[in-house]
mmCIF file of C-alpha atoms in Angstrom:
data_model
loop_
_atom_site.group_PDB
_atom_site.id
_atom_site.type_symbol
_atom_site.label_atom_id
_atom_site.label_comp_id
_atom_site.label_asym_id
_atom_site.label_seq_id
_atom_site.Cartn_x
_atom_site.Cartn_y
_atom_site.Cartn_z
ATOM 1 C CA MET S 132 0.000 0.000 0.000
ATOM 2 C CA GLU S 133 2.895 2.338 0.682
ATOM 3 C CA ASN S 134 3.855 2.205 -3.012
ATOM 4 C CA LYS S 135 0.352 2.957 -4.305
ATOM 5 C CA LYS S 136 -1.052 6.389 -4.908
ATOM 6 C CA ILE S 137 -4.205 6.975 -2.868
ATOM 7 C CA ALA S 138 -7.102 8.483 -4.812
ATOM 8 C CA LEU S 139 -10.624 9.653 -4.041
ATOM 9 C CA VAL S 140 -13.186 10.077 -6.825
ATOM 10 C CA THR S 141 -16.488 11.684 -5.877
ATOM 11 C CA GLY S 142 -19.565 10.544 -7.768
ATOM 12 C CA GLY S 143 -17.686 7.369 -8.592
ATOM 13 C CA ASN S 144 -20.569 4.945 -8.705
ATOM 14 C CA LYS S 145 -21.673 5.611 -12.299
ATOM 15 C CA GLY S 146 -20.876 7.183 -15.644
ATOM 16 C CA ILE S 147 -17.677 9.162 -16.009
ATOM 17 C CA GLY S 148 -16.829 8.832 -12.321
ATOM 18 C CA PHE S 149 -17.021 5.051 -12.495
ATOM 19 C CA GLU S 150 -14.636 5.030 -15.465
ATOM 20 C CA ILE S 151 -12.245 7.408 -13.695
ATOM 21 C CA VAL S 152 -12.142 4.978 -10.787
ATOM 22 C CA ARG S 153 -11.495 2.120 -13.199
ATOM 23 C CA GLY S 154 -8.699 3.999 -14.970
ATOM 24 C CA LEU S 155 -6.947 4.915 -11.725
ATOM 25 C CA LEU S 156 -7.204 1.330 -10.505
ATOM 26 C CA GLN S 157 -5.642 0.136 -13.744
ATOM 27 C CA ALA S 158 -2.852 2.663 -13.192
ATOM 28 C CA GLY S 159 -2.086 0.972 -9.870
ATOM 29 C CA CYS S 160 -3.783 3.390 -7.481
ATOM 30 C CA GLN S 161 -5.737 2.494 -4.385
ATOM 31 C CA VAL S 162 -9.068 4.208 -4.987
ATOM 32 C CA TYR S 163 -11.800 5.331 -2.642
ATOM 33 C CA LEU S 164 -15.023 5.364 -4.635
ATOM 34 C CA GLY S 165 -17.085 8.241 -3.283
ATOM 35 C CA ALA S 166 -20.863 8.071 -3.566
ATOM 36 C CA ARG S 167 -23.773 9.486 -1.595
ATOM 37 C CA GLU S 168 -25.899 6.338 -1.634
ATOM 38 C CA ALA S 169 -24.302 3.419 0.195
ATOM 39 C CA THR S 170 -26.036 0.662 -1.766
ATOM 40 C CA LYS S 171 -25.059 2.076 -5.156
ATOM 41 C CA GLY S 172 -21.541 2.883 -3.982
ATOM 42 C CA GLU S 173 -20.941 -0.568 -2.587
ATOM 43 C CA GLN S 174 -22.327 -2.198 -5.731
ATOM 44 C CA ALA S 175 -20.031 -0.089 -7.915
ATOM 45 C CA ALA S 176 -17.005 -0.922 -5.764
ATOM 46 C CA ALA S 177 -17.871 -4.608 -5.955
ATOM 47 C CA ALA S 178 -18.153 -4.388 -9.745
ATOM 48 C CA LEU S 179 -14.609 -2.977 -9.898
ATOM 49 C CA ALA S 180 -13.051 -5.243 -7.279
ATOM 50 C CA ALA S 181 -11.285 -7.332 -9.898
ATOM 51 C CA GLU S 182 -9.554 -4.191 -11.219
ATOM 52 C CA GLY S 183 -7.668 -3.432 -8.014
ATOM 53 C CA ASP S 184 -7.909 -2.039 -4.489
ATOM 54 C CA VAL S 185 -11.196 -0.102 -4.462
ATOM 55 C CA ARG S 186 -13.162 0.903 -1.371
ATOM 56 C CA PHE S 187 -16.544 2.594 -1.057
ATOM 57 C CA LEU S 188 -16.560 5.886 0.856
ATOM 58 C CA GLU S 189 -19.761 7.749 1.634
ATOM 59 C CA VAL S 190 -19.398 11.276 0.266
ATOM 60 C CA ASP S 191 -22.484 13.442 -0.098
ATOM 61 C CA LEU S 192 -21.711 16.981 -1.252
ATOM 62 C CA ALA S 193 -24.877 18.192 0.483
ATOM 63 C CA ASN S 194 -24.147 16.491 3.825
ATOM 64 C CA GLN S 195 -21.240 17.908 5.813
ATOM 65 C CA ALA S 196 -21.379 15.020 8.281
ATOM 66 C CA THR S 197 -20.411 12.578 5.524
ATOM 67 C CA LEU S 198 -17.463 14.781 4.552
ATOM 68 C CA ASP S 199 -16.266 14.950 8.150
ATOM 69 C CA ALA S 200 -16.529 11.178 8.534
ATOM 70 C CA ALA S 201 -14.865 10.487 5.177
ATOM 71 C CA ALA S 202 -11.896 12.748 5.934
ATOM 72 C CA ALA S 203 -11.500 11.190 9.371
ATOM 73 C CA ARG S 204 -11.514 7.709 7.851
ATOM 74 C CA LEU S 205 -8.868 8.599 5.285
ATOM 75 C CA GLN S 206 -6.734 10.167 7.990
ATOM 76 C CA ARG S 207 -6.903 6.923 9.962
ATOM 77 C CA GLU S 208 -6.361 4.564 7.028
ATOM 78 C CA THR S 209 -3.840 6.410 4.855
ATOM 79 C CA GLY S 210 -2.765 9.689 6.452
ATOM 80 C CA HIS S 211 -2.632 11.377 3.047
ATOM 81 C CA LEU S 212 -4.379 11.684 -0.309
ATOM 82 C CA ASP S 213 -2.403 11.765 -3.558
ATOM 83 C CA ILE S 214 -5.321 12.379 -5.907
ATOM 84 C CA LEU S 215 -8.672 14.104 -5.415
ATOM 85 C CA VAL S 216 -11.040 14.000 -8.388
ATOM 86 C CA ASN S 217 -14.069 16.240 -7.890
ATOM 87 C CA ASN S 218 -16.430 14.515 -10.293
ATOM 88 C CA ALA S 219 -19.790 14.557 -8.491
ATOM 89 C CA GLY S 220 -22.342 16.932 -9.958
ATOM 90 C CA ILE S 221 -25.979 17.309 -10.913
ATOM 91 C CA ASN S 222 -28.252 18.743 -13.567
ATOM 92 C CA VAL S 223 -31.865 19.380 -12.584
ATOM 93 C CA PRO S 224 -35.172 20.097 -14.326
ATOM 94 C CA GLY S 225 -35.998 23.775 -14.445
ATOM 95 C CA ASP S 226 -32.540 24.927 -15.467
ATOM 96 C CA GLY S 227 -32.519 26.762 -18.766
ATOM 97 C CA SER S 228 -32.058 30.142 -20.407
ATOM 98 C CA PRO S 229 -31.609 33.276 -18.281
ATOM 99 C CA GLY S 230 -35.091 34.542 -19.088
ATOM 100 C CA THR S 231 -36.913 31.370 -18.071
ATOM 101 C CA ALA S 232 -34.698 29.290 -15.744
ATOM 102 C CA ASP S 233 -36.259 28.463 -12.398
ATOM 103 C CA VAL S 234 -34.202 30.321 -9.791
ATOM 104 C CA ARG S 235 -34.535 27.477 -7.296
ATOM 105 C CA SER S 236 -33.195 24.996 -9.845
ATOM 106 C CA VAL S 237 -30.253 27.250 -10.623
ATOM 107 C CA ALA S 238 -29.537 27.614 -6.901
ATOM 108 C CA GLN S 239 -29.670 23.841 -6.418
ATOM 109 C CA VAL S 240 -27.163 23.232 -9.200
ATOM 110 C CA LEU S 241 -24.786 25.899 -7.900
ATOM 111 C CA GLN S 242 -25.111 24.594 -4.351
ATOM 112 C CA THR S 243 -24.073 21.089 -5.358
ATOM 113 C CA ASN S 244 -21.716 21.546 -8.283
ATOM 114 C CA PHE S 245 -19.779 24.521 -6.928
ATOM 115 C CA LEU S 246 -20.329 25.006 -3.214
ATOM 116 C CA GLY S 247 -20.472 21.261 -2.563
ATOM 117 C CA THR S 248 -17.251 20.748 -4.496
ATOM 118 C CA LEU S 249 -15.637 23.614 -2.600
ATOM 119 C CA ALA S 250 -16.627 21.969 0.694
ATOM 120 C CA VAL S 251 -15.144 18.640 -0.428
ATOM 121 C CA THR S 252 -11.938 20.319 -1.562
ATOM 122 C CA GLN S 253 -11.496 22.204 1.701
ATOM 123 C CA MET S 254 -12.188 19.067 3.718
ATOM 124 C CA PHE S 255 -9.614 16.904 1.911
ATOM 125 C CA LEU S 256 -7.000 19.549 1.139
ATOM 126 C CA PRO S 257 -5.073 18.902 4.385
ATOM 127 C CA LEU S 258 -4.706 15.262 3.317
ATOM 128 C CA VAL S 259 -3.597 16.269 -0.188
ATOM 129 C CA LYS S 260 -0.972 18.497 1.410
ATOM 130 C CA GLN S 261 0.378 15.450 3.244
ATOM 131 C CA ALA S 262 1.091 13.703 -0.081
ATOM 132 C CA ALA S 263 4.445 14.010 -1.799
ATOM 133 C CA ALA S 264 2.914 15.652 -4.879
ATOM 134 C CA GLY S 265 -0.868 15.929 -4.740
ATOM 135 C CA ARG S 266 -3.176 16.241 -7.726
ATOM 136 C CA ILE S 267 -6.639 17.836 -7.672
ATOM 137 C CA VAL S 268 -8.847 17.464 -10.736
ATOM 138 C CA ASN S 269 -12.148 19.320 -11.049
ATOM 139 C CA VAL S 270 -14.406 17.730 -13.648
ATOM 140 C CA SER S 271 -15.745 20.724 -15.546
ATOM 141 C CA SER S 272 -17.326 21.145 -18.979
ATOM 142 C CA PRO S 273 -17.076 23.206 -22.162
ATOM 143 C CA LEU S 274 -20.306 24.765 -20.858
ATOM 144 C CA GLY S 275 -18.154 26.414 -18.201
ATOM 145 C CA SER S 276 -16.155 28.298 -20.830
ATOM 146 C CA LEU S 277 -17.397 31.861 -21.388
ATOM 147 C CA THR S 278 -15.723 31.886 -24.796
ATOM 148 C CA ILE S 279 -17.261 28.625 -26.012
ATOM 149 C CA VAL S 280 -20.747 29.254 -24.617
ATOM 150 C CA GLY S 281 -20.746 32.691 -26.226
ATOM 151 C CA GLN S 282 -20.519 30.972 -29.613
ATOM 152 C CA HIS S 283 -23.315 28.428 -29.124
ATOM 153 C CA ASP S 284 -26.987 28.249 -28.226
ATOM 154 C CA TRP S 285 -26.473 26.416 -24.941
ATOM 155 C CA ALA S 286 -29.169 27.554 -22.541
ATOM 156 C CA LEU S 287 -28.359 25.918 -19.203
ATOM 157 C CA LEU S 288 -27.611 28.905 -17.016
ATOM 158 C CA GLY S 289 -27.233 27.095 -13.703
ATOM 159 C CA TYR S 290 -25.096 24.244 -14.978
ATOM 160 C CA SER S 291 -22.893 26.528 -17.074
ATOM 161 C CA ALA S 292 -22.444 28.982 -14.195
ATOM 162 C CA SER S 293 -21.562 26.154 -11.816
ATOM 163 C CA LYS S 294 -18.829 24.888 -14.120
ATOM 164 C CA ALA S 295 -17.505 28.404 -14.745
ATOM 165 C CA ALA S 296 -17.306 28.834 -10.968
ATOM 166 C CA LEU S 297 -15.546 25.472 -10.731
ATOM 167 C CA ASN S 298 -12.957 26.729 -13.231
ATOM 168 C CA MET S 299 -12.428 29.782 -11.028
ATOM 169 C CA LEU S 300 -11.821 27.439 -8.095
ATOM 170 C CA THR S 301 -9.215 25.657 -10.199
ATOM 171 C CA VAL S 302 -7.381 28.869 -11.080
ATOM 172 C CA GLN S 303 -7.442 30.369 -7.599
ATOM 173 C CA LEU S 304 -6.525 27.150 -5.782
ATOM 174 C CA ALA S 305 -3.659 26.502 -8.198
ATOM 175 C CA TYR S 306 -2.327 29.972 -7.452
ATOM 176 C CA GLU S 307 -2.802 29.511 -3.712
ATOM 177 C CA LEU S 308 -0.770 26.288 -3.887
ATOM 178 C CA ARG S 309 1.814 27.560 -6.377
ATOM 179 C CA ALA S 310 4.701 27.110 -3.928
ATOM 180 C CA THR S 311 3.861 23.434 -3.398
ATOM 181 C CA ALA S 312 4.108 20.323 -5.562
ATOM 182 C CA ILE S 313 0.309 20.142 -5.794
ATOM 183 C CA LYS S 314 -1.262 20.623 -9.224
ATOM 184 C CA VAL S 315 -4.881 21.697 -9.715
ATOM 185 C CA ASN S 316 -6.597 21.444 -13.103
ATOM 186 C CA SER S 317 -10.040 21.276 -14.691
ATOM 187 C CA ALA S 318 -10.921 18.373 -16.984
ATOM 188 C CA ALA S 319 -13.720 18.700 -19.532
ATOM 189 C CA PRO S 320 -15.076 15.283 -20.557
ATOM 190 C CA GLY S 321 -16.844 16.452 -23.689
ATOM 191 C CA TYR S 322 -20.343 15.423 -24.788
ATOM 192 C CA THR S 323 -20.486 12.099 -22.983
ATOM 193 C CA ALA S 324 -23.486 9.781 -22.822
ATOM 194 C CA THR S 325 -24.543 9.878 -19.151
ATOM 195 C CA ASP S 326 -27.761 10.295 -17.207
ATOM 196 C CA LEU S 327 -27.052 14.045 -16.975
ATOM 197 C CA ASN S 328 -27.981 14.409 -20.655
ATOM 198 C CA GLY S 329 -30.369 11.491 -20.993
ATOM 199 C CA PHE S 330 -27.555 9.393 -22.492
ATOM 200 C CA GLU S 331 -27.637 11.511 -25.643
ATOM 201 C CA GLY S 332 -23.900 12.233 -25.650
ATOM 202 C CA THR S 333 -21.699 11.096 -28.502
ATOM 203 C CA ASP S 334 -18.747 9.888 -26.398
ATOM 204 C CA THR S 335 -18.602 6.887 -24.095
ATOM 205 C CA PRO S 336 -18.008 7.328 -20.342
ATOM 206 C CA ALA S 337 -14.557 5.793 -20.809
ATOM 207 C CA GLN S 338 -13.729 8.448 -23.404
ATOM 208 C CA GLY S 339 -15.122 11.125 -21.121
ATOM 209 C CA ALA S 340 -12.955 9.927 -18.235
ATOM 210 C CA ALA S 341 -9.676 9.983 -20.142
ATOM 211 C CA GLU S 342 -8.686 13.620 -19.528
ATOM 212 C CA ALA S 343 -9.427 13.501 -15.807
ATOM 213 C CA ILE S 344 -7.319 10.362 -15.504
ATOM 214 C CA ARG S 345 -4.455 11.995 -17.390
ATOM 215 C CA LEU S 346 -4.516 15.066 -15.164
ATOM 216 C CA ALA S 347 -4.749 12.942 -12.016
ATOM 217 C CA LEU S 348 -1.517 11.191 -12.992
ATOM 218 C CA LEU S 349 0.435 14.251 -14.160
ATOM 219 C CA ALA S 350 4.199 14.167 -13.877
ATOM 220 C CA ALA S 351 6.119 16.809 -11.949
ATOM 221 C CA ASP S 352 6.571 18.947 -15.072
ATOM 222 C CA GLY S 353 2.847 18.968 -15.855
ATOM 223 C CA PRO S 354 0.690 22.109 -15.878
ATOM 224 C CA THR S 355 -1.410 23.593 -13.090
ATOM 225 C CA GLY S 356 -4.294 26.038 -13.186
ATOM 226 C CA THR S 357 -5.540 24.925 -16.604
ATOM 227 C CA ALA S 358 -8.757 23.686 -18.186
ATOM 228 C CA SER S 359 -8.455 21.046 -20.882
ATOM 229 C CA SER S 360 -10.191 18.264 -22.764
ATOM 230 C CA SER S 361 -8.794 15.357 -24.729
ATOM 231 C CA THR S 362 -8.357 17.746 -27.658
ATOM 232 C CA GLY S 363 -6.237 20.264 -25.766
ATOM 233 C CA VAL S 364 -6.431 23.379 -23.597
ATOM 234 C CA LEU S 365 -9.852 25.069 -23.444
ATOM 235 C CA PRO S 366 -10.405 28.818 -23.463
ATOM 236 C CA TRP S 367 -11.793 30.446 -20.354
#
């Protein structure tokens, strides 16, 4: 265990998160599969057991008690965290264009995707700082790019704003940690077929997971404070 990188992937029980867990296991990491529902999390961990050392960890972005308990467990079991992948996120009915989006739906998306991710990051950052060279990956989206959204008819105000805010977290945290060996980056999966889009995406979850996996395993000379997809760096 001492030779394995320790990773935590939130929202790891399905879709892109599940494939990120799989990819990190195949890379030789010990992975904590974070999920908010115990039954689904345990089932996902069991499905990946043949791939490597995977353990379910209850992580609910809307429940601080689960974050406290999860951080305490990792402190007991590992004492550090090499990789944190902030993958968990939601999309809810009622989100839409600025003129018609339900304000409560927009608030719910921002609360989970941004503020929930911020809470997770703050909770596990002390453990990442205990690693030799920590990696934090925020799973974002092209919908979080002001430049890209300004060129398309993508009317999901809450989701887009939450991912733009997540990119700001990436930039500011990378700068805050600039004197350390920790690297913080945003990974955009692309249009991936998941339940967030009714499985209408053109890419598979494995394809969508590839960039997050790459950033999680960055070498010492890799970038920090960037947003990228499998096709390259994305504009802010």
